[in-house]
């Protein structure tokens, strides 16, 4: 499977004569979900859509492949399909964008905060919304203090460890509150959602150890009924991250 390719041809003039057309550039961009299926990925897209519509939750689906193999094009197609489904809330996270101009621990916490904000934005229970935000901020402040004390290259892993080890009780409470929010989405009169699909793209474009830290936190915080995670990642990135963690 390949990404959508557009070729640019430029006529090269030598000695005043047009002697040849030379391909000098290739644009490598993911196929938008609404575009024609030039990569023949519909067979995979349709199968995954059927699975998403019928699967028990929570669940994580991994789209594995090397960089440039078409992972983003595939999840673009899935995302496009559910855009017209009023019962499905979609959240898109581009890991690479969050990592730009940020330390590893900042990127990690921005991603978690973004998902929480998306989940609670329309919760009518203002008290619960404040509790969730307050609980998340308390956990993250403690983690940032730890992250500030370690070397930059290890920060994300240290933050994840801090959150999972010393914040276990707080994370359990946060997960419980988020579960209540998601469960009640289907019962509200406006914007009722029965499923939340969270796409995490470009994990293979950040440091392997940081990618693993993100995966670990996502699993522990957002293991919530009605939530489906779709991750686009190169399996070798996970392997390298685990090697760094466990040696």
JSON list of N, CA and C in Angstrom, two decimals, residues 65-102:
[
{"chain": "A", "resi": 65, "resn": "UNK", "atom": "N", "xyz": [2.33, -0.38, 10.02]},
{"chain": "A", "resi": 65, "resn": "UNK", "atom": "CA", "xyz": [3.00, -0.27, 8.73]},
{"chain": "A", "resi": 65, "resn": "UNK", "atom": "C", "xyz": [4.14, 0.71, 8.82]},
{"chain": "A", "resi": 66, "resn": "UNK", "atom": "N", "xyz": [5.07, 0.60, 7.89]},
{"chain": "A", "resi": 66, "resn": "UNK", "atom": "CA", "xyz": [6.21, 1.52, 7.87]},
{"chain": "A", "resi": 66, "resn": "UNK", "atom": "C", "xyz": [5.74, 2.91, 7.49]},
{"chain": "A", "resi": 67, "resn": "UNK", "atom": "N", "xyz": [6.60, 3.90, 7.77]},
{"chain": "A", "resi": 67, "resn": "UNK", "atom": "CA", "xyz": [6.28, 5.27, 7.39]},
{"chain": "A", "resi": 67, "resn": "UNK", "atom": "C", "xyz": [6.06, 5.33, 5.88]},
{"chain": "A", "resi": 68, "resn": "UNK", "atom": "N", "xyz": [4.96, 5.97, 5.46]},
{"chain": "A", "resi": 68, "resn": "UNK", "atom": "CA", "xyz": [4.67, 6.10, 4.04]},
{"chain": "A", "resi": 68, "resn": "UNK", "atom": "C", "xyz": [3.90, 4.94, 3.45]},
{"chain": "A", "resi": 69, "resn": "UNK", "atom": "N", "xyz": [3.48, 3.98, 4.28]},
{"chain": "A", "resi": 69, "resn": "UNK", "atom": "CA", "xyz": [2.78, 2.80, 3.75]},
{"chain": "A", "resi": 69, "resn": "UNK", "atom": "C", "xyz": [1.28, 3.02, 3.57]},
{"chain": "A", "resi": 70, "resn": "UNK", "atom": "N", "xyz": [0.76, 4.14, 4.04]},
{"chain": "A", "resi": 70, "resn": "UNK", "atom": "CA", "xyz": [-0.65, 4.43, 3.82]},
{"chain": "A", "resi": 70, "resn": "UNK", "atom": "C", "xyz": [-1.53, 4.35, 5.04]},
{"chain": "A", "resi": 71, "resn": "UNK", "atom": "N", "xyz": [-0.92, 4.37, 6.25]},
{"chain": "A", "resi": 71, "resn": "UNK", "atom": "CA", "xyz": [-1.71, 4.25, 7.48]},
{"chain": "A", "resi": 71, "resn": "UNK", "atom": "C", "xyz": [-2.68, 5.44, 7.63]},
{"chain": "A", "resi": 72, "resn": "UNK", "atom": "N", "xyz": [-2.16, 6.64, 7.40]},
{"chain": "A", "resi": 72, "resn": "UNK", "atom": "CA", "xyz": [-3.01, 7.83, 7.56]},
{"chain": "A", "resi": 72, "resn": "UNK", "atom": "C", "xyz": [-4.12, 7.85, 6.52]},
{"chain": "A", "resi": 73, "resn": "UNK", "atom": "N", "xyz": [-3.83, 7.42, 5.30]},
{"chain": "A", "resi": 73, "resn": "UNK", "atom": "CA", "xyz": [-4.86, 7.35, 4.27]},
{"chain": "A", "resi": 73, "resn": "UNK", "atom": "C", "xyz": [-5.99, 6.42, 4.71]},
{"chain": "A", "resi": 74, "resn": "UNK", "atom": "N", "xyz": [-5.63, 5.31, 5.33]},
{"chain": "A", "resi": 74, "resn": "UNK", "atom": "CA", "xyz": [-6.63, 4.34, 5.79]},
{"chain": "A", "resi": 74, "resn": "UNK", "atom": "C", "xyz": [-7.51, 4.93, 6.88]},
{"chain": "A", "resi": 75, "resn": "UNK", "atom": "N", "xyz": [-6.90, 5.56, 7.88]},
{"chain": "A", "resi": 75, "resn": "UNK", "atom": "CA", "xyz": [-7.73, 6.09, 8.97]},
{"chain": "A", "resi": 75, "resn": "UNK", "atom": "C", "xyz": [-8.49, 7.35, 8.52]},
{"chain": "A", "resi": 76, "resn": "UNK", "atom": "N", "xyz": [-7.96, 8.06, 7.51]},
{"chain": "A", "resi": 76, "resn": "UNK", "atom": "CA", "xyz": [-8.73, 9.16, 6.93]},
{"chain": "A", "resi": 76, "resn": "UNK", "atom": "C", "xyz": [-10.05, 8.64, 6.36]},
{"chain": "A", "resi": 77, "resn": "UNK", "atom": "N", "xyz": [-9.99, 7.49, 5.71]},
{"chain": "A", "resi": 77, "resn": "UNK", "atom": "CA", "xyz": [-11.20, 6.90, 5.11]},
{"chain": "A", "resi": 77, "resn": "UNK", "atom": "C", "xyz": [-12.20, 6.49, 6.18]},
{"chain": "A", "resi": 78, "resn": "UNK", "atom": "N", "xyz": [-11.69, 5.93, 7.28]},
{"chain": "A", "resi": 78, "resn": "UNK", "atom": "CA", "xyz": [-12.58, 5.54, 8.38]},
{"chain": "A", "resi": 78, "resn": "UNK", "atom": "C", "xyz": [-13.22, 6.79, 8.99]},
{"chain": "A", "resi": 79, "resn": "UNK", "atom": "N", "xyz": [-12.39, 7.80, 9.22]},
{"chain": "A", "resi": 79, "resn": "UNK", "atom": "CA", "xyz": [-12.89, 9.05, 9.81]},
{"chain": "A", "resi": 79, "resn": "UNK", "atom": "C", "xyz": [-13.96, 9.67, 8.92]},
{"chain": "A", "resi": 80, "resn": "UNK", "atom": "N", "xyz": [-13.73, 9.68, 7.61]},
{"chain": "A", "resi": 80, "resn": "UNK", "atom": "CA", "xyz": [-14.70, 10.26, 6.68]},
{"chain": "A", "resi": 80, "resn": "UNK", "atom": "C", "xyz": [-16.04, 9.51, 6.74]},
{"chain": "A", "resi": 81, "resn": "UNK", "atom": "N", "xyz": [-15.99, 8.20, 6.87]},
{"chain": "A", "resi": 81, "resn": "UNK", "atom": "CA", "xyz": [-17.22, 7.40, 6.93]},
{"chain": "A", "resi": 81, "resn": "UNK", "atom": "C", "xyz": [-18.07, 7.81, 8.12]},
{"chain": "A", "resi": 82, "resn": "UNK", "atom": "N", "xyz": [-17.46, 8.02, 9.28]},
{"chain": "A", "resi": 82, "resn": "UNK", "atom": "CA", "xyz": [-18.21, 8.31, 10.49]},
{"chain": "A", "resi": 82, "resn": "UNK", "atom": "C", "xyz": [-18.57, 9.79, 10.66]},
{"chain": "A", "resi": 83, "resn": "UNK", "atom": "N", "xyz": [-18.09, 10.63, 9.74]},
{"chain": "A", "resi": 83, "resn": "UNK", "atom": "CA", "xyz": [-18.41, 12.06, 9.84]},
{"chain": "A", "resi": 83, "resn": "UNK", "atom": "C", "xyz": [-19.91, 12.31, 9.76]},
{"chain": "A", "resi": 84, "resn": "UNK", "atom": "N", "xyz": [-20.61, 11.48, 9.03]},
{"chain": "A", "resi": 84, "resn": "UNK", "atom": "CA", "xyz": [-22.04, 11.66, 8.90]},
{"chain": "A", "resi": 84, "resn": "UNK", "atom": "C", "xyz": [-22.86, 10.88, 9.92]},
{"chain": "A", "resi": 85, "resn": "UNK", "atom": "N", "xyz": [-22.18, 10.25, 10.86]},
{"chain": "A", "resi": 85, "resn": "UNK", "atom": "CA", "xyz": [-22.86, 9.44, 11.87]},
{"chain": "A", "resi": 85, "resn": "UNK", "atom": "C", "xyz": [-23.03, 10.27, 13.14]},
{"chain": "A", "resi": 86, "resn": "UNK", "atom": "N", "xyz": [-24.26, 10.67, 13.42]},
{"chain": "A", "resi": 86, "resn": "UNK", "atom": "CA", "xyz": [-24.51, 11.52, 14.57]},
{"chain": "A", "resi": 86, "resn": "UNK", "atom": "C", "xyz": [-24.32, 10.80, 15.90]},
{"chain": "A", "resi": 87, "resn": "UNK", "atom": "N", "xyz": [-24.22, 9.48, 15.87]},
{"chain": "A", "resi": 87, "resn": "UNK", "atom": "CA", "xyz": [-24.08, 8.72, 17.11]},
{"chain": "A", "resi": 87, "resn": "UNK", "atom": "C", "xyz": [-22.62, 8.45, 17.47]},
{"chain": "A", "resi": 88, "resn": "UNK", "atom": "N", "xyz": [-21.72, 8.92, 16.61]},
{"chain": "A", "resi": 88, "resn": "UNK", "atom": "CA", "xyz": [-20.29, 8.67, 16.84]},
{"chain": "A", "resi": 88, "resn": "UNK", "atom": "C", "xyz": [-19.53, 9.98, 17.00]},
{"chain": "A", "resi": 89, "resn": "UNK", "atom": "N", "xyz": [-18.88, 10.13, 18.12]},
{"chain": "A", "resi": 89, "resn": "UNK", "atom": "CA", "xyz": [-18.00, 11.30, 18.34]},
{"chain": "A", "resi": 89, "resn": "UNK", "atom": "C", "xyz": [-16.59, 10.90, 17.95]},
{"chain": "A", "resi": 90, "resn": "UNK", "atom": "N", "xyz": [-15.92, 11.75, 17.19]},
{"chain": "A", "resi": 90, "resn": "UNK", "atom": "CA", "xyz": [-14.56, 11.45, 16.74]},
{"chain": "A", "resi": 90, "resn": "UNK", "atom": "C", "xyz": [-13.59, 12.51, 17.28]},
{"chain": "A", "resi": 91, "resn": "UNK", "atom": "N", "xyz": [-12.44, 12.02, 17.71]},
{"chain": "A", "resi": 91, "resn": "UNK", "atom": "CA", "xyz": [-11.37, 12.89, 18.21]},
{"chain": "A", "resi": 91, "resn": "UNK", "atom": "C", "xyz": [-10.09, 12.52, 17.46]},
{"chain": "A", "resi": 92, "resn": "UNK", "atom": "N", "xyz": [-9.44, 13.49, 16.86]},
{"chain": "A", "resi": 92, "resn": "UNK", "atom": "CA", "xyz": [-8.23, 13.23, 16.06]},
{"chain": "A", "resi": 92, "resn": "UNK", "atom": "C", "xyz": [-7.03, 13.85, 16.77]},
{"chain": "A", "resi": 93, "resn": "UNK", "atom": "N", "xyz": [-6.02, 13.02, 17.04]},
{"chain": "A", "resi": 93, "resn": "UNK", "atom": "CA", "xyz": [-4.79, 13.48, 17.69]},
{"chain": "A", "resi": 93, "resn": "UNK", "atom": "C", "xyz": [-3.62, 13.22, 16.75]},
{"chain": "A", "resi": 94, "resn": "UNK", "atom": "N", "xyz": [-2.90, 14.29, 16.39]},
{"chain": "A", "resi": 94, "resn": "UNK", "atom": "CA", "xyz": [-1.69, 14.14, 15.60]},
{"chain": "A", "resi": 94, "resn": "UNK", "atom": "C", "xyz": [-0.50, 14.28, 16.55]},
{"chain": "A", "resi": 95, "resn": "UNK", "atom": "N", "xyz": [0.12, 13.18, 16.89]},
{"chain": "A", "resi": 95, "resn": "UNK", "atom": "CA", "xyz": [1.20, 13.17, 17.88]},
{"chain": "A", "resi": 95, "resn": "UNK", "atom": "C", "xyz": [2.35, 14.08, 17.47]},
{"chain": "A", "resi": 96, "resn": "UNK", "atom": "N", "xyz": [2.64, 14.09, 16.20]},
{"chain": "A", "resi": 96, "resn": "UNK", "atom": "CA", "xyz": [3.77, 14.87, 15.70]},
{"chain": "A", "resi": 96, "resn": "UNK", "atom": "C", "xyz": [3.56, 16.36, 15.96]},
{"chain": "A", "resi": 97, "resn": "UNK", "atom": "N", "xyz": [2.34, 16.84, 15.71]},
{"chain": "A", "resi": 97, "resn": "UNK", "atom": "CA", "xyz": [2.07, 18.26, 15.92]},
{"chain": "A", "resi": 97, "resn": "UNK", "atom": "C", "xyz": [2.21, 18.65, 17.38]},
{"chain": "A", "resi": 98, "resn": "UNK", "atom": "N", "xyz": [1.81, 17.77, 18.28]},
{"chain": "A", "resi": 98, "resn": "UNK", "atom": "CA", "xyz": [1.91, 18.07, 19.72]},
{"chain": "A", "resi": 98, "resn": "UNK", "atom": "C", "xyz": [3.36, 18.04, 20.20]},
{"chain": "A", "resi": 99, "resn": "UNK", "atom": "N", "xyz": [4.20, 17.32, 19.48]},
{"chain": "A", "resi": 99, "resn": "UNK", "atom": "CA", "xyz": [5.60, 17.21, 19.90]},
{"chain": "A", "resi": 99, "resn": "UNK", "atom": "C", "xyz": [6.45, 18.39, 19.43]},
{"chain": "A", "resi": 100, "resn": "UNK", "atom": "N", "xyz": [5.95, 19.15, 18.45]},
{"chain": "A", "resi": 100, "resn": "UNK", "atom": "CA", "xyz": [6.71, 20.29, 17.93]},
{"chain": "A", "resi": 100, "resn": "UNK", "atom": "C", "xyz": [6.81, 21.38, 18.99]},
{"chain": "A", "resi": 101, "resn": "UNK", "atom": "N", "xyz": [8.00, 21.92, 19.17]},
{"chain": "A", "resi": 101, "resn": "UNK", "atom": "CA", "xyz": [8.26, 23.02, 20.10]},
{"chain": "A", "resi": 101, "resn": "UNK", "atom": "C", "xyz": [7.83, 22.69, 21.53]},
{"chain": "A", "resi": 102, "resn": "UNK", "atom": "N", "xyz": [7.81, 21.41, 21.87]},
{"chain": "A", "resi": 102, "resn": "UNK", "atom": "CA", "xyz": [7.44, 20.99, 23.22]},
{"chain": "A", "resi": 102, "resn": "UNK", "atom": "C", "xyz": [8.45, 19.99, 23.73]}
]
